[in-house]
Amino acid sequence: MRTIELAGVQVPVVGQGTWRMGEDHRQRTREVAALREGLDLGLSLIDTAEMYGEGGAEQVVGEAIAGRRDEVFLVSKVYPHNASLDGVQAACERSLKRLGCERIDLYLLHWRGRYPLQETVEGFERLREQGKIGAWGVSNFDLDDLLELDQPACRSNQVLYNLQARGVEYDLLPWQQQAGMPLMAYCPLSQAGALLHEPALREVAERHGVTPGQVALAWSIRRDGVIAIPKAVGSAHLRDNAAAASLALHADDLALLDAAFPPPRRKQALQMV
């Protein structure tokens, strides 16, 4: 598995997302098993958030990593309305309890809210000093937000990035690459996988004898400094995701995809879901 340095740790360029997990108790056994199988395949970065299932996803993750915590680079996120100095402390402690561990490796502000960034950063730094988080970062921040934040200690920015949402390539991604701040791409296969039916994607997949999902995922991590965090609950999907990390797209593949999904020519508003 190809790796990238994130917060001083080598992590795989493809991890595991958990959005929509923990919402249906009938799926819990299947979701836990999927995360464990992902770990077996080398997908050792797991991303979650207190928002997902209102803590349910963190509970699923906690069960999945029980007895395997040392194998996992664990990412979670705090709600903006919990991102005050005291609020971030309490939210992190609740997350740690649900996760069943003593430390979150990377703790992110899920998106900007009403609290001043400086106050949230102070809360993050306090948590880091206490050993409850290893590092901190942000999510859904555009370039102007990062410039306003002006914090070298911010270790990552997690944003929507896929073939249908390429706006970050205009200025945000280049800036993060120059700053050495990995970009974590959520929804790399688009929402509900609608992207996977696109003819250009299917054509490239046929050329390589792989699935459209593997092409979309390989495309999202083709640039240095990008980590993708797709969600998967089926064995075949998990194996496809792991294999996508070693899929090399050719220049003609990229040209075909650029024609179908043109790169941005001007600044675009940051897309979010």
mmCIF file of C-alpha atoms in Angstrom:
data_model
loop_
_atom_site.group_PDB
_atom_site.id
_atom_site.type_symbol
_atom_site.label_atom_id
_atom_site.label_comp_id
_atom_site.label_asym_id
_atom_site.label_seq_id
_atom_site.Cartn_x
_atom_site.Cartn_y
_atom_site.Cartn_z
ATOM 1 C CA MET A 1 0.000 0.000 0.000
ATOM 2 C CA ARG A 2 1.411 3.383 -1.030
ATOM 3 C CA THR A 3 1.743 5.684 1.956
ATOM 4 C CA ILE A 4 1.947 9.379 2.755
ATOM 5 C CA GLU A 5 3.126 11.226 5.848
ATOM 6 C CA LEU A 6 0.275 12.623 7.935
ATOM 7 C CA ALA A 7 0.945 14.253 11.286
ATOM 8 C CA GLY A 8 4.352 12.587 11.411
ATOM 9 C CA VAL A 9 3.006 9.116 10.683
ATOM 10 C CA GLN A 10 3.086 7.094 7.469
ATOM 11 C CA VAL A 11 -0.521 6.298 6.543
ATOM 12 C CA PRO A 12 -2.040 4.612 3.464
ATOM 13 C CA VAL A 13 -3.234 6.871 0.646
ATOM 14 C CA VAL A 14 -6.557 5.029 0.819
ATOM 15 C CA GLY A 15 -8.320 4.822 4.159
ATOM 16 C CA GLN A 16 -11.804 3.978 5.388
ATOM 17 C CA GLY A 17 -14.664 6.426 5.767
ATOM 18 C CA THR A 18 -17.599 5.851 8.110
ATOM 19 C CA TRP A 19 -20.224 8.393 7.075
ATOM 20 C CA ARG A 20 -23.719 6.836 7.445
ATOM 21 C CA MET A 21 -22.396 4.063 9.665
ATOM 22 C CA GLY A 22 -23.912 3.660 13.113
ATOM 23 C CA GLU A 23 -27.360 4.811 11.988
ATOM 24 C CA ASP A 24 -29.035 1.393 11.933
ATOM 25 C CA HIS A 25 -28.280 -1.076 14.711
ATOM 26 C CA ARG A 26 -29.229 -3.933 12.391
ATOM 27 C CA GLN A 27 -26.165 -3.109 10.263
ATOM 28 C CA ARG A 28 -23.718 -2.883 13.133
ATOM 29 C CA THR A 29 -22.250 -6.381 12.878
ATOM 30 C CA ARG A 30 -21.722 -5.931 9.141
ATOM 31 C CA GLU A 31 -20.152 -2.490 9.582
ATOM 32 C CA VAL A 32 -17.773 -3.667 12.295
ATOM 33 C CA ALA A 33 -16.732 -6.633 10.170
ATOM 34 C CA ALA A 34 -16.109 -4.361 7.179
ATOM 35 C CA LEU A 35 -13.794 -2.065 9.125
ATOM 36 C CA ARG A 36 -11.875 -5.033 10.472
ATOM 37 C CA GLU A 37 -11.519 -6.527 7.005
ATOM 38 C CA GLY A 38 -10.293 -3.148 5.786
ATOM 39 C CA LEU A 39 -7.587 -3.229 8.442
ATOM 40 C CA ASP A 40 -6.581 -6.692 7.246
ATOM 41 C CA LEU A 41 -6.205 -5.230 3.735
ATOM 42 C CA GLY A 42 -3.949 -2.425 4.933
ATOM 43 C CA LEU A 43 -6.580 0.343 5.064
ATOM 44 C CA SER A 44 -5.369 1.402 8.479
ATOM 45 C CA LEU A 45 -6.600 5.011 8.445
ATOM 46 C CA ILE A 46 -10.169 5.206 9.736
ATOM 47 C CA ASP A 47 -12.078 8.481 9.548
ATOM 48 C CA THR A 48 -15.171 9.182 11.629
ATOM 49 C CA ALA A 49 -16.945 12.070 13.376
ATOM 50 C CA GLU A 50 -19.227 12.767 16.296
ATOM 51 C CA MET A 51 -21.811 13.883 13.710
ATOM 52 C CA TYR A 52 -22.005 10.494 11.992
ATOM 53 C CA GLY A 53 -24.979 8.714 13.472
ATOM 54 C CA GLU A 54 -24.771 11.191 16.367
ATOM 55 C CA GLY A 55 -21.912 9.182 17.830
ATOM 56 C CA GLY A 56 -23.080 5.860 16.425
ATOM 57 C CA ALA A 57 -20.270 5.636 13.899
ATOM 58 C CA GLU A 58 -17.678 6.227 16.600
ATOM 59 C CA GLN A 59 -19.180 3.344 18.556
ATOM 60 C CA VAL A 60 -18.922 1.113 15.491
ATOM 61 C CA VAL A 61 -15.301 2.148 15.042
ATOM 62 C CA GLY A 62 -14.603 1.533 18.708
ATOM 63 C CA GLU A 63 -15.890 -2.015 18.443
ATOM 64 C CA ALA A 64 -13.959 -2.615 15.213
ATOM 65 C CA ILE A 65 -10.614 -1.456 16.582
ATOM 66 C CA ALA A 66 -10.913 -3.128 19.986
ATOM 67 C CA GLY A 67 -7.704 -5.071 20.501
ATOM 68 C CA ARG A 68 -6.213 -3.527 17.336
ATOM 69 C CA ARG A 69 -5.781 0.107 18.315
ATOM 70 C CA ASP A 70 -2.049 0.071 17.585
ATOM 71 C CA GLU A 71 -2.778 -0.796 13.926
ATOM 72 C CA VAL A 72 -5.003 2.214 13.349
ATOM 73 C CA PHE A 73 -4.479 5.879 12.508
ATOM 74 C CA LEU A 74 -7.696 7.278 13.949
ATOM 75 C CA VAL A 75 -9.335 10.485 12.707
ATOM 76 C CA SER A 76 -12.446 12.067 14.175
ATOM 77 C CA LYS A 77 -14.163 15.435 13.925
ATOM 78 C CA VAL A 78 -15.887 17.860 16.262
ATOM 79 C CA TYR A 79 -19.148 19.667 15.503
ATOM 80 C CA PRO A 80 -18.720 23.448 15.019
ATOM 81 C CA HIS A 81 -21.256 24.105 17.780
ATOM 82 C CA ASN A 82 -18.998 22.144 20.148
ATOM 83 C CA ALA A 83 -15.826 23.951 19.091
ATOM 84 C CA SER A 84 -15.517 26.448 21.938
ATOM 85 C CA LEU A 85 -12.587 26.183 24.337
ATOM 86 C CA ASP A 86 -14.522 24.093 26.843
ATOM 87 C CA GLY A 87 -16.851 22.528 24.303
ATOM 88 C CA VAL A 88 -14.078 20.924 22.283
ATOM 89 C CA GLN A 89 -12.678 19.400 25.467
ATOM 90 C CA ALA A 90 -16.003 17.826 26.418
ATOM 91 C CA ALA A 91 -16.722 16.683 22.843
ATOM 92 C CA CYS A 92 -13.349 14.999 22.520
ATOM 93 C CA GLU A 93 -13.786 13.181 25.804
ATOM 94 C CA ARG A 94 -17.209 11.914 24.677
ATOM 95 C CA SER A 95 -15.695 10.736 21.405
ATOM 96 C CA LEU A 96 -12.877 8.949 23.209
ATOM 97 C CA LYS A 97 -15.406 7.156 25.390
ATOM 98 C CA ARG A 98 -17.396 5.998 22.352
ATOM 99 C CA LEU A 99 -14.203 4.953 20.559
ATOM 100 C CA GLY A 100 -12.987 3.063 23.610
ATOM 101 C CA CYS A 101 -9.489 4.509 23.451
ATOM 102 C CA GLU A 102 -7.328 7.139 25.085
ATOM 103 C CA ARG A 103 -6.197 9.132 22.059
ATOM 104 C CA ILE A 104 -7.397 10.313 18.659
ATOM 105 C CA ASP A 105 -4.501 10.594 16.230
ATOM 106 C CA LEU A 106 -5.965 13.493 14.240
ATOM 107 C CA TYR A 107 -8.888 15.628 15.452
ATOM 108 C CA LEU A 108 -10.603 17.935 12.965
ATOM 109 C CA LEU A 109 -12.989 20.873 13.117
ATOM 110 C CA HIS A 110 -15.786 19.539 10.893
ATOM 111 C CA TRP A 111 -16.571 22.952 9.376
ATOM 112 C CA ARG A 112 -16.441 26.571 10.475
ATOM 113 C CA GLY A 113 -19.014 27.745 12.962
ATOM 114 C CA ARG A 114 -19.670 30.671 15.268
ATOM 115 C CA TYR A 115 -16.656 30.248 17.524
ATOM 116 C CA PRO A 116 -13.449 32.130 16.669
ATOM 117 C CA LEU A 117 -10.825 29.903 15.089
ATOM 118 C CA GLN A 118 -8.284 30.998 17.673
ATOM 119 C CA GLU A 119 -10.509 29.680 20.461
ATOM 120 C CA THR A 120 -10.926 26.304 18.749
ATOM 121 C CA VAL A 121 -7.189 26.086 18.146
ATOM 122 C CA GLU A 122 -6.541 26.817 21.799
ATOM 123 C CA GLY A 123 -8.875 23.956 22.684
ATOM 124 C CA PHE A 124 -7.129 21.629 20.255
ATOM 125 C CA GLU A 125 -3.716 22.545 21.628
ATOM 126 C CA ARG A 126 -4.901 21.878 25.152
ATOM 127 C CA LEU A 127 -6.104 18.441 24.099
ATOM 128 C CA ARG A 128 -2.784 17.774 22.387
ATOM 129 C CA GLU A 129 -0.854 18.745 25.508
ATOM 130 C CA GLN A 130 -3.060 16.408 27.529
ATOM 131 C CA GLY A 131 -2.241 13.569 25.137
ATOM 132 C CA LYS A 132 -5.875 13.098 24.139
ATOM 133 C CA ILE A 133 -5.128 13.933 20.502
ATOM 134 C CA GLY A 134 -1.931 13.522 18.540
ATOM 135 C CA ALA A 135 -2.528 16.409 16.161
ATOM 136 C CA TRP A 136 -5.350 18.556 14.826
ATOM 137 C CA GLY A 137 -6.656 19.840 11.534
ATOM 138 C CA VAL A 138 -9.739 21.133 9.774
ATOM 139 C CA SER A 139 -12.408 20.061 7.314
ATOM 140 C CA ASN A 140 -14.340 21.947 4.640
ATOM 141 C CA PHE A 141 -11.904 24.887 4.691
ATOM 142 C CA ASP A 142 -11.252 26.835 1.514
ATOM 143 C CA LEU A 143 -7.962 28.600 0.870
ATOM 144 C CA ASP A 144 -9.145 31.869 2.411
ATOM 145 C CA ASP A 145 -10.082 29.973 5.559
ATOM 146 C CA LEU A 146 -6.658 28.360 5.797
ATOM 147 C CA LEU A 147 -4.939 31.693 5.248
ATOM 148 C CA GLU A 148 -7.036 33.222 8.004
ATOM 149 C CA LEU A 149 -6.261 30.267 10.266
ATOM 150 C CA ASP A 150 -2.535 30.785 9.630
ATOM 151 C CA GLN A 151 -1.498 27.821 11.766
ATOM 152 C CA PRO A 152 1.483 25.637 10.810
ATOM 153 C CA ALA A 153 0.216 23.161 13.418
ATOM 154 C CA CYS A 154 -2.823 22.407 11.226
ATOM 155 C CA ARG A 155 -1.896 19.038 9.792
ATOM 156 C CA SER A 156 -4.669 18.352 7.262
ATOM 157 C CA ASN A 157 -7.770 19.707 5.537
ATOM 158 C CA GLN A 158 -10.553 17.293 4.591
ATOM 159 C CA VAL A 159 -12.719 18.349 1.641
ATOM 160 C CA LEU A 160 -15.032 17.010 -1.046
ATOM 161 C CA TYR A 161 -12.893 15.921 -3.992
ATOM 162 C CA ASN A 162 -13.771 13.692 -6.913
ATOM 163 C CA LEU A 163 -14.070 13.863 -10.705
ATOM 164 C CA GLN A 164 -17.317 15.811 -10.418
ATOM 165 C CA ALA A 165 -15.962 18.170 -7.742
ATOM 166 C CA ARG A 166 -12.572 19.414 -8.950
ATOM 167 C CA GLY A 167 -12.694 23.022 -7.799
ATOM 168 C CA VAL A 168 -9.994 22.480 -5.173
ATOM 169 C CA GLU A 169 -7.472 21.887 -7.954
ATOM 170 C CA TYR A 170 -7.485 25.572 -8.885
ATOM 171 C CA ASP A 171 -5.846 26.953 -5.752
ATOM 172 C CA LEU A 172 -6.559 24.965 -2.580
ATOM 173 C CA LEU A 173 -4.820 21.720 -3.485
ATOM 174 C CA PRO A 174 -1.699 23.409 -4.936
ATOM 175 C CA TRP A 175 -1.417 25.559 -1.810
ATOM 176 C CA GLN A 176 -1.728 22.553 0.481
ATOM 177 C CA GLN A 177 0.840 20.637 -1.550
ATOM 178 C CA GLN A 178 3.283 23.516 -1.258
ATOM 179 C CA ALA A 179 2.609 23.800 2.472
ATOM 180 C CA GLY A 180 3.053 20.048 2.989
ATOM 181 C CA MET A 181 -0.511 19.740 4.325
ATOM 182 C CA PRO A 182 -2.194 16.548 3.070
ATOM 183 C CA LEU A 183 -5.657 16.909 1.592
ATOM 184 C CA MET A 184 -8.110 14.229 2.690
ATOM 185 C CA ALA A 185 -10.685 13.595 -0.043
ATOM 186 C CA TYR A 186 -14.127 12.602 1.162
ATOM 187 C CA CYS A 187 -16.748 11.150 -1.205
ATOM 188 C CA PRO A 188 -14.030 10.265 -3.771
ATOM 189 C CA LEU A 189 -16.617 8.140 -5.614
ATOM 190 C CA SER A 190 -19.258 10.920 -5.371
ATOM 191 C CA GLN A 191 -22.421 10.616 -3.335
ATOM 192 C CA ALA A 192 -24.174 7.265 -3.701
ATOM 193 C CA GLY A 193 -21.694 6.331 -6.437
ATOM 194 C CA ALA A 194 -23.563 8.184 -9.188
ATOM 195 C CA LEU A 195 -20.226 8.976 -10.799
ATOM 196 C CA LEU A 196 -19.564 5.307 -11.499
ATOM 197 C CA HIS A 197 -22.048 5.162 -14.386
ATOM 198 C CA GLU A 198 -20.262 7.827 -16.431
ATOM 199 C CA PRO A 199 -19.185 6.475 -19.867
ATOM 200 C CA ALA A 200 -15.650 7.926 -19.739
ATOM 201 C CA LEU A 201 -14.995 6.301 -16.390
ATOM 202 C CA ARG A 202 -16.318 2.985 -17.622
ATOM 203 C CA GLU A 203 -14.139 3.177 -20.730
ATOM 204 C CA VAL A 204 -10.980 3.707 -18.701
ATOM 205 C CA ALA A 205 -11.992 0.869 -16.391
ATOM 206 C CA GLU A 206 -12.386 -1.471 -19.348
ATOM 207 C CA ARG A 207 -8.921 -0.526 -20.618
ATOM 208 C CA HIS A 208 -7.373 -1.628 -17.333
ATOM 209 C CA GLY A 209 -9.684 -4.522 -16.551
ATOM 210 C CA VAL A 210 -10.804 -2.910 -13.303
ATOM 211 C CA THR A 211 -13.998 -1.393 -11.917
ATOM 212 C CA PRO A 212 -15.109 2.229 -12.470
ATOM 213 C CA GLY A 213 -14.822 2.719 -8.733
ATOM 214 C CA GLN A 214 -11.174 1.738 -8.774
ATOM 215 C CA VAL A 215 -10.507 4.228 -11.572
ATOM 216 C CA ALA A 216 -12.295 7.019 -9.708
ATOM 217 C CA LEU A 217 -10.352 6.234 -6.561
ATOM 218 C CA ALA A 218 -7.011 5.953 -8.362
ATOM 219 C CA TRP A 219 -7.751 9.288 -10.036
ATOM 220 C CA SER A 220 -8.408 10.989 -6.696
ATOM 221 C CA ILE A 221 -5.005 9.928 -5.301
ATOM 222 C CA ARG A 222 -2.986 10.413 -8.492
ATOM 223 C CA ARG A 223 -1.496 13.659 -7.157
ATOM 224 C CA ASP A 224 0.986 13.827 -4.320
ATOM 225 C CA GLY A 225 -0.428 14.902 -1.001
ATOM 226 C CA VAL A 226 -3.917 13.404 -1.334
ATOM 227 C CA ILE A 227 -5.541 10.735 0.848
ATOM 228 C CA ALA A 228 -8.931 9.277 -0.086
ATOM 229 C CA ILE A 229 -11.380 7.969 2.509
ATOM 230 C CA PRO A 230 -14.130 6.004 0.730
ATOM 231 C CA LYS A 231 -16.722 4.117 2.730
ATOM 232 C CA ALA A 232 -17.231 0.417 2.032
ATOM 233 C CA VAL A 233 -19.151 -2.332 3.789
ATOM 234 C CA GLY A 234 -18.803 -5.202 1.306
ATOM 235 C CA SER A 235 -15.758 -7.442 0.899
ATOM 236 C CA ALA A 236 -15.526 -6.918 -2.859
ATOM 237 C CA HIS A 237 -15.717 -3.160 -2.472
ATOM 238 C CA LEU A 238 -13.037 -3.195 0.216
ATOM 239 C CA ARG A 239 -10.703 -5.269 -1.926
ATOM 240 C CA ASP A 240 -11.297 -2.946 -4.877
ATOM 241 C CA ASN A 241 -10.462 0.080 -2.742
ATOM 242 C CA ALA A 242 -7.234 -1.461 -1.502
ATOM 243 C CA ALA A 243 -6.179 -2.462 -5.024
ATOM 244 C CA ALA A 244 -6.924 1.014 -6.385
ATOM 245 C CA ALA A 245 -3.936 2.367 -4.477
ATOM 246 C CA SER A 246 -1.615 0.615 -6.924
ATOM 247 C CA LEU A 247 -3.552 1.406 -10.123
ATOM 248 C CA ALA A 248 -1.536 3.736 -12.381
ATOM 249 C CA LEU A 249 -3.592 5.753 -14.850
ATOM 250 C CA HIS A 250 -1.922 6.619 -18.161
ATOM 251 C CA ALA A 251 -1.768 10.010 -19.833
ATOM 252 C CA ASP A 252 -4.470 9.051 -22.326
ATOM 253 C CA ASP A 253 -6.704 7.892 -19.468
ATOM 254 C CA LEU A 254 -6.307 11.224 -17.732
ATOM 255 C CA ALA A 255 -6.948 13.103 -20.978
ATOM 256 C CA LEU A 256 -10.203 11.219 -21.512
ATOM 257 C CA LEU A 257 -11.320 11.928 -17.971
ATOM 258 C CA ASP A 258 -10.353 15.600 -18.288
ATOM 259 C CA ALA A 259 -12.493 15.859 -21.417
ATOM 260 C CA ALA A 260 -15.478 14.379 -19.593
ATOM 261 C CA PHE A 261 -14.839 16.209 -16.309
ATOM 262 C CA PRO A 262 -12.956 19.431 -17.145
ATOM 263 C CA PRO A 263 -10.520 20.814 -14.553
ATOM 264 C CA PRO A 264 -11.360 24.255 -13.141
ATOM 265 C CA ARG A 265 -10.235 27.318 -15.084
ATOM 266 C CA ARG A 266 -11.176 29.809 -12.397
ATOM 267 C CA LYS A 267 -11.876 29.988 -8.699
ATOM 268 C CA GLN A 268 -14.965 28.069 -7.606
ATOM 269 C CA ALA A 269 -16.834 28.053 -4.314
ATOM 270 C CA LEU A 270 -15.817 25.144 -2.140
ATOM 271 C CA GLN A 271 -18.310 22.306 -2.542
ATOM 272 C CA MET A 272 -19.577 20.480 0.533
ATOM 273 C CA VAL A 273 -21.969 17.647 1.296
#
